[in-house]
Amino acid sequence: VFESLLVDNDRLAERNRGFFRAKRLLAVNLVSSPGAGKTALLEKTLERLQADPDHRAAVIVGDLETAQDAARIRKAGAPAVQITTGAVCHLDAEMVAGGMEQLDLDTVKILFIENVGNLVCPTAFDLGEDLRVVLLSTTEGEDKPLKYAPMFRTADLVLLSKSDLASAVDFDRETALAHIRQCAPKADILETSAKTGQGLEEWISYLKNRVQDI
Ligand SMILES: Nc1nc2c(ncn2[C@@H]2O[C@H](COP(=O)(O)OP(=O)(O)OP(=O)(O)O)[C@@H](O)[C@H]2O)c(=O)[nH]1
Ligand SMILES: [Mg+2]
């Protein structure tokens, strides 16, 4: 049953991809464990992107319940659609297609998809995205890339988030970086803090470069 579900999902993901290509839109799937800082990063990112007419963004955000993240994102200045998944632990390509219908995507260059906070279930669900960004916050422990390796293997970019908290939790940066490189040797790695702004310039440049490649 799971296999056939994934086959259906892959077909719809291809359709989303075709739509993104036709619109010349960069689609970014943000995944992490609950609370690693996806929405906080988006809030800071959108404050900067929305001021630049060439790089405006819209957001689809998934949670089991509540519309709080979409409200936070709208407050940061971007159009946002909340998808509540109920008991489902990931977004799938069909949910994303439904969210896309509710957004005006003609005036934006980037579509962020904030996935349900979960380092396991979203792994196998292609959404048609161009970029899969996996956040690992310093407070989660250096071992997480090894334990949740399937997700890290699919990452194009790993963001080491909450860098401002590293010393408070005795975060072993070198070990964490080694573990990320072991699971995802081809992934780019950036270190960010939504609180201090560390790494945000690099992250935004990274996105703008990818928009140019589209
Ligand atoms: N110190 C610090 N706290 C952060 C940072 N980023 C996020 N937080 C805090 O971490 C908590 C969770 O942040 P969110 O942005 O809601 O995390 P999320 O990944 O969107 O969470 P879910 O959508 O529920 O999975 C909040 O209390 C944030 O204020 C950061 O860079 N530094
Ligand atoms: Mg969130």
PDB file of C-alpha atoms and ligand atoms in Angstrom:
ATOM      1  CA  VAL A   1       0.000   0.000   0.000  1.00  0.00           C
ATOM      2  CA  PHE A   2       2.835   2.364   0.954  1.00  0.00           C
ATOM      3  CA  GLU A   3       4.631   1.621  -2.345  1.00  0.00           C
ATOM      4  CA  SER A   4       1.569   2.467  -4.433  1.00  0.00           C
ATOM      5  CA  LEU A   5       1.001   5.607  -2.365  1.00  0.00           C
ATOM      6  CA  LEU A   6       4.533   6.711  -3.209  1.00  0.00           C
ATOM      7  CA  VAL A   7       4.036   5.972  -6.914  1.00  0.00           C
ATOM      8  CA  ASP A   8       0.938   8.222  -6.898  1.00  0.00           C
ATOM      9  CA  ASN A   9       2.847  10.867  -4.973  1.00  0.00           C
ATOM     10  CA  ASP A  10       5.766  10.766  -7.418  1.00  0.00           C
ATOM     11  CA  ARG A  11       3.390  11.340 -10.339  1.00  0.00           C
ATOM     12  CA  LEU A  12       1.858  14.377  -8.663  1.00  0.00           C
ATOM     13  CA  ALA A  13       5.308  15.637  -7.650  1.00  0.00           C
ATOM     14  CA  GLU A  14       6.320  15.548 -11.323  1.00  0.00           C
ATOM     15  CA  ARG A  15       3.267  17.651 -12.108  1.00  0.00           C
ATOM     16  CA  ASN A  16       4.247  20.169  -9.444  1.00  0.00           C
ATOM     17  CA  ARG A  17       7.777  20.233 -10.872  1.00  0.00           C
ATOM     18  CA  GLY A  18       6.403  20.950 -14.343  1.00  0.00           C
ATOM     19  CA  PHE A  19       4.362  23.796 -12.899  1.00  0.00           C
ATOM     20  CA  PHE A  20       7.390  25.237 -11.078  1.00  0.00           C
ATOM     21  CA  ARG A  21       9.469  25.054 -14.273  1.00  0.00           C
ATOM     22  CA  ALA A  22       6.758  26.711 -16.368  1.00  0.00           C
ATOM     23  CA  LYS A  23       6.487  29.544 -13.822  1.00  0.00           C
ATOM     24  CA  ARG A  24      10.286  29.747 -13.332  1.00  0.00           C
ATOM     25  CA  LEU A  25       9.742  29.404  -9.619  1.00  0.00           C
ATOM     26  CA  LEU A  26      12.282  28.032  -7.123  1.00  0.00           C
ATOM     27  CA  ALA A  27      10.511  25.569  -4.806  1.00  0.00           C
ATOM     28  CA  VAL A  28      12.215  24.945  -1.452  1.00  0.00           C
ATOM     29  CA  ASN A  29      11.131  22.139   0.895  1.00  0.00           C
ATOM     30  CA  LEU A  30      12.152  22.887   4.501  1.00  0.00           C
ATOM     31  CA  VAL A  31      12.287  19.857   6.773  1.00  0.00           C
ATOM     32  CA  SER A  32      13.437  19.296  10.350  1.00  0.00           C
ATOM     33  CA  SER A  33      12.402  17.892  13.680  1.00  0.00           C
ATOM     34  CA  PRO A  34       9.689  19.904  15.495  1.00  0.00           C
ATOM     35  CA  GLY A  35      10.990  23.253  16.685  1.00  0.00           C
ATOM     36  CA  ALA A  36      14.380  23.295  14.903  1.00  0.00           C
ATOM     37  CA  GLY A  37      13.543  26.817  13.730  1.00  0.00           C
ATOM     38  CA  LYS A  38      11.942  26.546  10.282  1.00  0.00           C
ATOM     39  CA  THR A  39       9.374  29.291  10.839  1.00  0.00           C
ATOM     40  CA  ALA A  40      11.808  31.559  12.702  1.00  0.00           C
ATOM     41  CA  LEU A  41      14.252  31.271   9.807  1.00  0.00           C
ATOM     42  CA  LEU A  42      11.458  32.004   7.320  1.00  0.00           C
ATOM     43  CA  GLU A  43      10.346  35.071   9.275  1.00  0.00           C
ATOM     44  CA  LYS A  44      13.852  36.559   9.064  1.00  0.00           C
ATOM     45  CA  THR A  45      14.336  35.453   5.464  1.00  0.00           C
ATOM     46  CA  LEU A  46      11.033  36.910   4.288  1.00  0.00           C
ATOM     47  CA  GLU A  47      11.646  40.259   5.931  1.00  0.00           C
ATOM     48  CA  ARG A  48      14.584  40.577   3.537  1.00  0.00           C
ATOM     49  CA  LEU A  49      13.219  38.885   0.433  1.00  0.00           C
ATOM     50  CA  GLN A  50       9.898  40.722   0.321  1.00  0.00           C
ATOM     51  CA  ALA A  51      11.746  44.043   0.066  1.00  0.00           C
ATOM     52  CA  ASP A  52      13.356  42.870  -3.172  1.00  0.00           C
ATOM     53  CA  PRO A  53      10.849  42.765  -6.087  1.00  0.00           C
ATOM     54  CA  ASP A  54      13.033  40.223  -7.938  1.00  0.00           C
ATOM     55  CA  HIS A  55      12.972  37.702  -5.091  1.00  0.00           C
ATOM     56  CA  ARG A  56       9.532  37.831  -3.497  1.00  0.00           C
ATOM     57  CA  ALA A  57       8.337  34.582  -1.933  1.00  0.00           C
ATOM     58  CA  ALA A  58       5.169  32.792  -0.862  1.00  0.00           C
ATOM     59  CA  VAL A  59       4.840  30.008   1.688  1.00  0.00           C
ATOM     60  CA  ILE A  60       2.889  26.800   2.120  1.00  0.00           C
ATOM     61  CA  VAL A  61       3.181  25.509   5.670  1.00  0.00           C
ATOM     62  CA  GLY A  62       2.083  22.167   7.053  1.00  0.00           C
ATOM     63  CA  ASP A  63       1.252  21.275  10.647  1.00  0.00           C
ATOM     64  CA  LEU A  64      -0.997  18.636  12.170  1.00  0.00           C
ATOM     65  CA  GLU A  65      -3.135  21.346  13.778  1.00  0.00           C
ATOM     66  CA  THR A  66      -3.315  25.140  14.151  1.00  0.00           C
ATOM     67  CA  ALA A  67      -2.731  27.958  11.661  1.00  0.00           C
ATOM     68  CA  GLN A  68      -0.152  29.679  13.863  1.00  0.00           C
ATOM     69  CA  ASP A  69       2.823  29.318  11.545  1.00  0.00           C
ATOM     70  CA  ALA A  70       0.941  30.776   8.554  1.00  0.00           C
ATOM     71  CA  ALA A  71      -0.080  33.718  10.756  1.00  0.00           C
ATOM     72  CA  ARG A  72       3.567  34.278  11.782  1.00  0.00           C
ATOM     73  CA  ILE A  73       4.642  34.204   8.149  1.00  0.00           C
ATOM     74  CA  ARG A  74       1.954  36.640   7.014  1.00  0.00           C
ATOM     75  CA  LYS A  75       3.069  38.969   9.780  1.00  0.00           C
ATOM     76  CA  ALA A  76       6.574  38.797   8.288  1.00  0.00           C
ATOM     77  CA  GLY A  77       5.073  40.087   5.036  1.00  0.00           C
ATOM     78  CA  ALA A  78       4.572  37.077   2.788  1.00  0.00           C
ATOM     79  CA  PRO A  79       1.442  35.358   1.491  1.00  0.00           C
ATOM     80  CA  ALA A  80       1.000  32.033   3.269  1.00  0.00           C
ATOM     81  CA  VAL A  81      -1.335  29.052   3.141  1.00  0.00           C
ATOM     82  CA  GLN A  82      -1.637  26.750   6.139  1.00  0.00           C
ATOM     83  CA  ILE A  83      -2.299  23.081   5.506  1.00  0.00           C
ATOM     84  CA  THR A  84      -3.483  21.141   8.542  1.00  0.00           C
ATOM     85  CA  THR A  85      -2.785  17.470   8.055  1.00  0.00           C
ATOM     86  CA  GLY A  86      -4.715  16.054  11.037  1.00  0.00           C
ATOM     87  CA  ALA A  87      -3.007  12.757  11.775  1.00  0.00           C
ATOM     88  CA  VAL A  88      -0.670  12.811   8.781  1.00  0.00           C
ATOM     89  CA  CYS A  89       2.988  13.328   9.662  1.00  0.00           C
ATOM     90  CA  HIS A  90       4.214  14.855   6.363  1.00  0.00           C
ATOM     91  CA  LEU A  91       3.110  16.982   3.419  1.00  0.00           C
ATOM     92  CA  ASP A  92       2.539  15.176   0.141  1.00  0.00           C
ATOM     93  CA  ALA A  93       2.561  16.450  -3.428  1.00  0.00           C
ATOM     94  CA  GLU A  94      -1.243  16.626  -3.608  1.00  0.00           C
ATOM     95  CA  MET A  95      -1.484  18.804  -0.494  1.00  0.00           C
ATOM     96  CA  VAL A  96       1.135  21.123  -1.962  1.00  0.00           C
ATOM     97  CA  ALA A  97      -0.768  21.331  -5.262  1.00  0.00           C
ATOM     98  CA  GLY A  98      -3.891  22.274  -3.260  1.00  0.00           C
ATOM     99  CA  GLY A  99      -1.941  24.983  -1.450  1.00  0.00           C
ATOM    100  CA  MET A 100      -0.552  26.335  -4.728  1.00  0.00           C
ATOM    101  CA  GLU A 101      -4.079  26.902  -6.010  1.00  0.00           C
ATOM    102  CA  GLN A 102      -4.711  29.290  -3.135  1.00  0.00           C
ATOM    103  CA  LEU A 103      -1.668  31.460  -3.858  1.00  0.00           C
ATOM    104  CA  ASP A 104      -0.929  33.994  -6.571  1.00  0.00           C
ATOM    105  CA  LEU A 105       2.369  32.600  -7.786  1.00  0.00           C
ATOM    106  CA  ASP A 106       2.747  34.928 -10.789  1.00  0.00           C
ATOM    107  CA  THR A 107       4.459  37.627  -8.749  1.00  0.00           C
ATOM    108  CA  VAL A 108       6.833  35.462  -6.694  1.00  0.00           C
ATOM    109  CA  LYS A 109      10.172  33.834  -7.449  1.00  0.00           C
ATOM    110  CA  ILE A 110      10.433  31.462  -4.497  1.00  0.00           C
ATOM    111  CA  LEU A 111       7.893  29.080  -3.001  1.00  0.00           C
ATOM    112  CA  PHE A 112       8.899  27.891   0.453  1.00  0.00           C
ATOM    113  CA  ILE A 113       7.191  24.742   1.668  1.00  0.00           C
ATOM    114  CA  GLU A 114       7.586  24.352   5.426  1.00  0.00           C
ATOM    115  CA  ASN A 115       6.973  20.683   6.040  1.00  0.00           C
ATOM    116  CA  VAL A 116       5.476  19.126   9.166  1.00  0.00           C
ATOM    117  CA  GLY A 117       8.113  18.983  11.907  1.00  0.00           C
ATOM    118  CA  ASN A 118       9.351  15.414  11.568  1.00  0.00           C
ATOM    119  CA  LEU A 119      12.722  13.974  10.555  1.00  0.00           C
ATOM    120  CA  VAL A 120      11.308  10.650   9.366  1.00  0.00           C
ATOM    121  CA  CYS A 121       7.978  10.761   7.498  1.00  0.00           C
ATOM    122  CA  PRO A 122       8.627  13.595   4.996  1.00  0.00           C
ATOM    123  CA  THR A 123      11.746  11.820   3.670  1.00  0.00           C
ATOM    124  CA  ALA A 124      10.058   9.675   1.017  1.00  0.00           C
ATOM    125  CA  PHE A 125       7.559  12.296  -0.162  1.00  0.00           C
ATOM    126  CA  ASP A 126       8.862  14.239  -3.134  1.00  0.00           C
ATOM    127  CA  LEU A 127       6.910  17.496  -3.411  1.00  0.00           C
ATOM    128  CA  GLY A 128       8.437  18.428  -6.777  1.00  0.00           C
ATOM    129  CA  GLU A 129      10.851  20.782  -5.015  1.00  0.00           C
ATOM    130  CA  ASP A 130      14.116  22.071  -6.472  1.00  0.00           C
ATOM    131  CA  LEU A 131      15.855  22.253  -3.135  1.00  0.00           C
ATOM    132  CA  ARG A 132      15.485  20.174  -0.025  1.00  0.00           C
ATOM    133  CA  VAL A 133      16.797  22.008   3.017  1.00  0.00           C
ATOM    134  CA  VAL A 134      17.223  20.026   6.239  1.00  0.00           C
ATOM    135  CA  LEU A 135      17.619  22.017   9.452  1.00  0.00           C
ATOM    136  CA  LEU A 136      19.547  20.563  12.367  1.00  0.00           C
ATOM    137  CA  SER A 137      19.513  22.796  15.426  1.00  0.00           C
ATOM    138  CA  THR A 138      22.453  22.858  17.813  1.00  0.00           C
ATOM    139  CA  THR A 139      20.150  21.823  20.675  1.00  0.00           C
ATOM    140  CA  GLU A 140      19.248  18.458  19.105  1.00  0.00           C
ATOM    141  CA  GLY A 141      22.633  16.772  19.513  1.00  0.00           C
ATOM    142  CA  GLU A 142      25.433  15.960  17.083  1.00  0.00           C
ATOM    143  CA  ASP A 143      24.255  12.365  16.607  1.00  0.00           C
ATOM    144  CA  LYS A 144      21.020  13.188  14.787  1.00  0.00           C
ATOM    145  CA  PRO A 145      22.385  13.030  11.221  1.00  0.00           C
ATOM    146  CA  LEU A 146      23.503   9.449  11.920  1.00  0.00           C
ATOM    147  CA  LYS A 147      20.226   8.405  13.557  1.00  0.00           C
ATOM    148  CA  TYR A 148      17.983  10.070  10.977  1.00  0.00           C
ATOM    149  CA  ALA A 149      20.311   9.383   8.070  1.00  0.00           C
ATOM    150  CA  PRO A 150      17.613   8.747   5.410  1.00  0.00           C
ATOM    151  CA  MET A 151      16.426  12.344   5.677  1.00  0.00           C
ATOM    152  CA  PHE A 152      19.934  13.796   5.687  1.00  0.00           C
ATOM    153  CA  ARG A 153      20.850  11.716   2.612  1.00  0.00           C
ATOM    154  CA  THR A 154      18.165  13.533   0.614  1.00  0.00           C
ATOM    155  CA  ALA A 155      19.356  17.032   1.617  1.00  0.00           C
ATOM    156  CA  ASP A 156      20.687  19.505  -0.928  1.00  0.00           C
ATOM    157  CA  LEU A 157      21.541  21.904   1.882  1.00  0.00           C
ATOM    158  CA  VAL A 158      21.837  21.347   5.626  1.00  0.00           C
ATOM    159  CA  LEU A 159      21.354  24.356   7.872  1.00  0.00           C
ATOM    160  CA  LEU A 160      22.902  24.114  11.315  1.00  0.00           C
ATOM    161  CA  SER A 161      20.345  26.326  13.029  1.00  0.00           C
ATOM    162  CA  LYS A 162      20.325  28.095  16.416  1.00  0.00           C
ATOM    163  CA  SER A 163      24.084  28.617  16.218  1.00  0.00           C
ATOM    164  CA  ASP A 164      23.700  31.216  18.994  1.00  0.00           C
ATOM    165  CA  LEU A 165      22.832  28.423  21.442  1.00  0.00           C
ATOM    166  CA  ALA A 166      25.833  26.217  20.621  1.00  0.00           C
ATOM    167  CA  SER A 167      27.904  27.002  23.693  1.00  0.00           C
ATOM    168  CA  ALA A 168      24.923  26.819  26.079  1.00  0.00           C
ATOM    169  CA  VAL A 169      24.362  23.164  25.102  1.00  0.00           C
ATOM    170  CA  ASP A 170      28.051  22.189  24.655  1.00  0.00           C
ATOM    171  CA  PHE A 171      27.415  21.628  20.976  1.00  0.00           C
ATOM    172  CA  ASP A 172      30.341  19.811  19.360  1.00  0.00           C
ATOM    173  CA  ARG A 173      30.431  21.563  15.991  1.00  0.00           C
ATOM    174  CA  GLU A 174      33.206  19.506  14.387  1.00  0.00           C
ATOM    175  CA  THR A 175      31.507  16.217  15.261  1.00  0.00           C
ATOM    176  CA  ALA A 176      28.162  17.450  13.954  1.00  0.00           C
ATOM    177  CA  LEU A 177      29.743  18.633  10.688  1.00  0.00           C
ATOM    178  CA  ALA A 178      31.532  15.283  10.305  1.00  0.00           C
ATOM    179  CA  HIS A 179      28.256  13.418  10.821  1.00  0.00           C
ATOM    180  CA  ILE A 180      26.445  15.577   8.264  1.00  0.00           C
ATOM    181  CA  ARG A 181      29.252  15.059   5.724  1.00  0.00           C
ATOM    182  CA  GLN A 182      29.185  11.311   6.372  1.00  0.00           C
ATOM    183  CA  CYS A 183      25.444  11.068   5.553  1.00  0.00           C
ATOM    184  CA  ALA A 184      25.222  13.797   2.964  1.00  0.00           C
ATOM    185  CA  PRO A 185      28.652  14.208   1.349  1.00  0.00           C
ATOM    186  CA  LYS A 186      27.282  16.322  -1.491  1.00  0.00           C
ATOM    187  CA  ALA A 187      25.071  18.615   0.569  1.00  0.00           C
ATOM    188  CA  ASP A 188      26.059  22.201   1.186  1.00  0.00           C
ATOM    189  CA  ILE A 189      26.187  23.263   4.829  1.00  0.00           C
ATOM    190  CA  LEU A 190      25.470  26.680   6.335  1.00  0.00           C
ATOM    191  CA  GLU A 191      25.328  27.759   9.973  1.00  0.00           C
ATOM    192  CA  THR A 192      22.502  30.102  10.883  1.00  0.00           C
ATOM    193  CA  SER A 193      20.855  31.863  13.762  1.00  0.00           C
ATOM    194  CA  ALA A 194      17.458  33.471  13.409  1.00  0.00           C
ATOM    195  CA  LYS A 195      18.199  35.261  16.669  1.00  0.00           C
ATOM    196  CA  THR A 196      21.554  36.929  15.894  1.00  0.00           C
ATOM    197  CA  GLY A 197      21.269  36.869  12.108  1.00  0.00           C
ATOM    198  CA  GLN A 198      24.441  34.782  11.736  1.00  0.00           C
ATOM    199  CA  GLY A 199      24.592  33.118   8.325  1.00  0.00           C
ATOM    200  CA  LEU A 200      21.461  34.802   6.983  1.00  0.00           C
ATOM    201  CA  GLU A 201      23.349  36.728   4.290  1.00  0.00           C
ATOM    202  CA  GLU A 202      24.924  33.486   3.037  1.00  0.00           C
ATOM    203  CA  TRP A 203      21.566  31.710   3.092  1.00  0.00           C
ATOM    204  CA  ILE A 204      19.863  34.485   1.146  1.00  0.00           C
ATOM    205  CA  SER A 205      22.725  34.613  -1.383  1.00  0.00           C
ATOM    206  CA  TYR A 206      22.453  30.862  -1.754  1.00  0.00           C
ATOM    207  CA  LEU A 207      18.737  31.202  -2.553  1.00  0.00           C
ATOM    208  CA  LYS A 208      19.286  34.077  -4.979  1.00  0.00           C
ATOM    209  CA  ASN A 209      21.949  32.097  -6.839  1.00  0.00           C
ATOM    210  CA  ARG A 210      19.542  29.197  -7.162  1.00  0.00           C
ATOM    211  CA  VAL A 211      16.794  31.510  -8.450  1.00  0.00           C
ATOM    212  CA  GLN A 212      19.222  32.629 -11.136  1.00  0.00           C
ATOM    213  CA  ASP A 213      19.875  29.015 -12.207  1.00  0.00           C
ATOM    214  CA  ILE A 214      16.161  28.309 -12.726  1.00  0.00           C
TER     215      ILE A 214
HETATM  216  N1  LIG B   1      17.989  31.057  20.334  1.00  0.00           N
HETATM  217  C1  LIG B   1      17.357  30.757  19.208  1.00  0.00           C
HETATM  218  N2  LIG B   1      16.093  30.309  19.231  1.00  0.00           N
HETATM  219  C2  LIG B   1      15.499  30.004  18.062  1.00  0.00           C
HETATM  220  C3  LIG B   1      16.143  30.124  16.810  1.00  0.00           C
HETATM  221  N3  LIG B   1      15.294  29.720  15.847  1.00  0.00           N
HETATM  222  C4  LIG B   1      14.157  29.371  16.470  1.00  0.00           C
HETATM  223  N4  LIG B   1      14.261  29.541  17.799  1.00  0.00           N
HETATM  224  C5  LIG B   1      13.241  29.258  18.825  1.00  0.00           C
HETATM  225  O1  LIG B   1      12.930  27.875  18.750  1.00  0.00           O
HETATM  226  C6  LIG B   1      11.529  27.660  18.944  1.00  0.00           C
HETATM  227  C7  LIG B   1      10.937  26.924  17.752  1.00  0.00           C
HETATM  228  O2  LIG B   1      11.091  27.738  16.583  1.00  0.00           O
HETATM  229  P1  LIG B   1      10.136  27.595  15.327  1.00  0.00           P
HETATM  230  O3  LIG B   1      10.628  28.532  14.312  1.00  0.00           O
HETATM  231  O4  LIG B   1       8.712  27.681  15.729  1.00  0.00           O
HETATM  232  O5  LIG B   1      10.461  26.091  14.890  1.00  0.00           O
HETATM  233  P2  LIG B   1       9.778  25.218  13.730  1.00  0.00           P
HETATM  234  O6  LIG B   1      10.828  24.334  13.183  1.00  0.00           O
HETATM  235  O7  LIG B   1       9.067  26.104  12.787  1.00  0.00           O
HETATM  236  O8  LIG B   1       8.724  24.373  14.579  1.00  0.00           O
HETATM  237  P3  LIG B   1       7.508  23.444  14.012  1.00  0.00           P
HETATM  238  O9  LIG B   1       6.898  24.179  12.854  1.00  0.00           O
HETATM  239  O10 LIG B   1       6.589  23.337  15.164  1.00  0.00           O
HETATM  240  O11 LIG B   1       8.147  22.143  13.631  1.00  0.00           O
HETATM  241  C8  LIG B   1      10.938  29.039  19.164  1.00  0.00           C
HETATM  242  O12 LIG B   1      10.851  29.274  20.555  1.00  0.00           O
HETATM  243  C9  LIG B   1      11.927  29.970  18.517  1.00  0.00           C
HETATM  244  O13 LIG B   1      11.941  31.275  19.080  1.00  0.00           O
HETATM  245  C10 LIG B   1      17.496  30.603  16.808  1.00  0.00           C
HETATM  246  O14 LIG B   1      18.164  30.725  15.781  1.00  0.00           O
HETATM  247  N5  LIG B   1      18.054  30.889  18.034  1.00  0.00           N
HETATM  248 MG    MG B   2       7.103  26.057  12.113  1.00  0.00          MG
END
